[in-house]
Coordinates of C-alpha atoms in Angstrom, one line a residue:
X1 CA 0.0 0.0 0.0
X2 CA 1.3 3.0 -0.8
X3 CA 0.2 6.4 0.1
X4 CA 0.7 10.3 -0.5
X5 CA 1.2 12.2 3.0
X6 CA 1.9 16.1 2.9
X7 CA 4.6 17.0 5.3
X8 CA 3.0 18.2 8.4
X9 CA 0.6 15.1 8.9
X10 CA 3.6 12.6 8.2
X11 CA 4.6 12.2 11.9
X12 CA 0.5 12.0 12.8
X13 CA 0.6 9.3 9.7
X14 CA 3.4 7.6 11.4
X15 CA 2.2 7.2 15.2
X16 CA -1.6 6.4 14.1
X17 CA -0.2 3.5 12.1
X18 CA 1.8 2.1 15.4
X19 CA -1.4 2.5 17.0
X20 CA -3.4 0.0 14.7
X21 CA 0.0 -1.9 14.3
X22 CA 1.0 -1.0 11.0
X23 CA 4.8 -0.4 10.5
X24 CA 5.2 2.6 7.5
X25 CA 8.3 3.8 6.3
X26 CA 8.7 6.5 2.8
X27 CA 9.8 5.2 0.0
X28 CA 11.7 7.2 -3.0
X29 CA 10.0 7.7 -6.3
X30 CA 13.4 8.4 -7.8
X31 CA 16.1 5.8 -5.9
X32 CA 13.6 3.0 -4.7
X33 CA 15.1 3.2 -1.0
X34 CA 14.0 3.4 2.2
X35 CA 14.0 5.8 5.1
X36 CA 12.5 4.8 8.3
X37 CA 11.2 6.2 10.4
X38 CA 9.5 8.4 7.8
X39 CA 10.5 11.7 6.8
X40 CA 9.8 13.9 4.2
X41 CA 12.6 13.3 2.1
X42 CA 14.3 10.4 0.7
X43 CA 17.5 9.8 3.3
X44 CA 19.3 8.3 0.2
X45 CA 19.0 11.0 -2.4
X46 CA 17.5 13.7 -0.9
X47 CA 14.5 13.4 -3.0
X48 CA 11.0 14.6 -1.8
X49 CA 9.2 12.5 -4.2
X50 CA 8.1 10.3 -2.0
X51 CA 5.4 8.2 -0.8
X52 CA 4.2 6.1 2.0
X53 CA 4.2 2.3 2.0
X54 CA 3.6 -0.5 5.3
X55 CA 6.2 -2.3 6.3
X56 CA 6.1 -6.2 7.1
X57 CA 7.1 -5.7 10.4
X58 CA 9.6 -8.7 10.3
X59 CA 13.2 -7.5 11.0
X60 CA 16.7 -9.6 11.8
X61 CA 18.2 -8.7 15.8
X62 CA 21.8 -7.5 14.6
X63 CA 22.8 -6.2 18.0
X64 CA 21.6 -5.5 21.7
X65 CA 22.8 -4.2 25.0
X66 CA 20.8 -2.6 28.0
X67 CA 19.7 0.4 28.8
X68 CA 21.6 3.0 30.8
X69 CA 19.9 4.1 34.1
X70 CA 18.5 6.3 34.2
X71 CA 16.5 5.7 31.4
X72 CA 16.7 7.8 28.8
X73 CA 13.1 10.0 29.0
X74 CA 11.2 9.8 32.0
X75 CA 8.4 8.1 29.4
X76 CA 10.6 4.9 30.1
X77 CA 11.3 4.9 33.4
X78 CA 8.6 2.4 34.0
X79 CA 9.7 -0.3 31.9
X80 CA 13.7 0.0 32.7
X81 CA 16.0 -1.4 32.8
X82 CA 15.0 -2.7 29.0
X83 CA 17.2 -4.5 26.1
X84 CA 17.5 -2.1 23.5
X85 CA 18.9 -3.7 20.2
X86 CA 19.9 -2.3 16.5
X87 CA 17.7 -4.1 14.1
X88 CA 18.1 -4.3 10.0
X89 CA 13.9 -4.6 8.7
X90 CA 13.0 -7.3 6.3
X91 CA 12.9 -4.1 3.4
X92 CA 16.0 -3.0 4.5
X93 CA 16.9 -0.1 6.9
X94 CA 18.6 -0.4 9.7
X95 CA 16.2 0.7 13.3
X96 CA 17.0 1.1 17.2
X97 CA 14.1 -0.2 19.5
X98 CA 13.3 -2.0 22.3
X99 CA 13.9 -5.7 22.3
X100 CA 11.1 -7.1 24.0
X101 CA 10.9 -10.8 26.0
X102 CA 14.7 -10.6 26.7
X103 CA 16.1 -10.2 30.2
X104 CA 18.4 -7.1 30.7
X105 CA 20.9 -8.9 32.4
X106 CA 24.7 -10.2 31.6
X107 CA 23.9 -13.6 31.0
X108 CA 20.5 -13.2 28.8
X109 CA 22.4 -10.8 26.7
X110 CA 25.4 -13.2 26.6
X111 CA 23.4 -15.9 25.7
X112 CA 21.6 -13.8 23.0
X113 CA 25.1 -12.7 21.4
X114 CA 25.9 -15.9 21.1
X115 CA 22.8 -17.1 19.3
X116 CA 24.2 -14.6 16.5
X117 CA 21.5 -12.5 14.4
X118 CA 17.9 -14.0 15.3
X119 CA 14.8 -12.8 13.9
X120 CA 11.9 -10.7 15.4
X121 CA 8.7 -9.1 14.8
X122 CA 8.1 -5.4 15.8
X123 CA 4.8 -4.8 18.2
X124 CA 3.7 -1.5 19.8
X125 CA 4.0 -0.8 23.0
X126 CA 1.6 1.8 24.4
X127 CA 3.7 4.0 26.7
X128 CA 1.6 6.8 29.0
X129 CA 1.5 9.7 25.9
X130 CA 2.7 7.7 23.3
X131 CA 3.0 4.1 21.1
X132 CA 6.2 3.5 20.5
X133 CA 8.0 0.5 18.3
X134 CA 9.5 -2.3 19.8
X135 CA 10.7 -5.8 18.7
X136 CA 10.3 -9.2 20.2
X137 CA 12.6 -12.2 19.4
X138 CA 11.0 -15.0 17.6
X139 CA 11.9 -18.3 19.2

């Protein structure tokens, strides 16, 4: 699906989607790439003509370490300490999120290293003001 967005309801476009679960990204008209999050420009070329398009949500866990404390905006303080990963998407780009259903401890994120790239599937978690992305590893 793709979709034309003007440039001050692309970040409204963007969290409504997490709220239903849908992933979207921008994709060039000129290049063919990717920039996610979306923004109104392509983050390849530069172009602006661009439009929107839903993601599969499926993604490949490159990377993932814990959190600092404090946590990073008060928003997360009530879920710290969290695993927080790097993550390349099915389509392509590379994301930071939360990596859900993993322990933030030493040995969980040994263990998880040592399991080398796994795949996971992105989900929403509804925060007090805001759904944000996050990703939980598939067994």
């Amino acid at each position: 699906m793709t979709d034309t967005i003007e440039q001050p309801n692309l970040i409204r476009w963007y969290y409504e989607g997490l709220k239903q679960g849908i992933y979207r990204a921008m994709k060039c008209n000129t290049c063919q790439g990717l920039t996610f999050p979306p923004t109104g420009c392509c983050e390849h070329c530069g172009n602006w003509a661009v439009e929107g398009m839903e993601l599969s949500g499926d993604a490949t866990l490159l990377y993932a370490t814990h959190n600092l404390s404090p946590a990073c905006h008060p928003r997360f303080d009530k879920i710290a300490p969290y695993v927080y990963g790097h993550l390349q998407l099915r389509e392509g780009p590379i994301v930071q999120a939360i990596i859900l259903g993993v322990e933030p401890t030493p040995k969980a994120l040994h263990d998880l290293f040592n399991r080398g790239p796994v795949p996971a599937k992105a989900e929403t978690i509804q925060m007090e003001d805001l759904t944000i992305l996050g990703f939980r590893i598939k067994p």
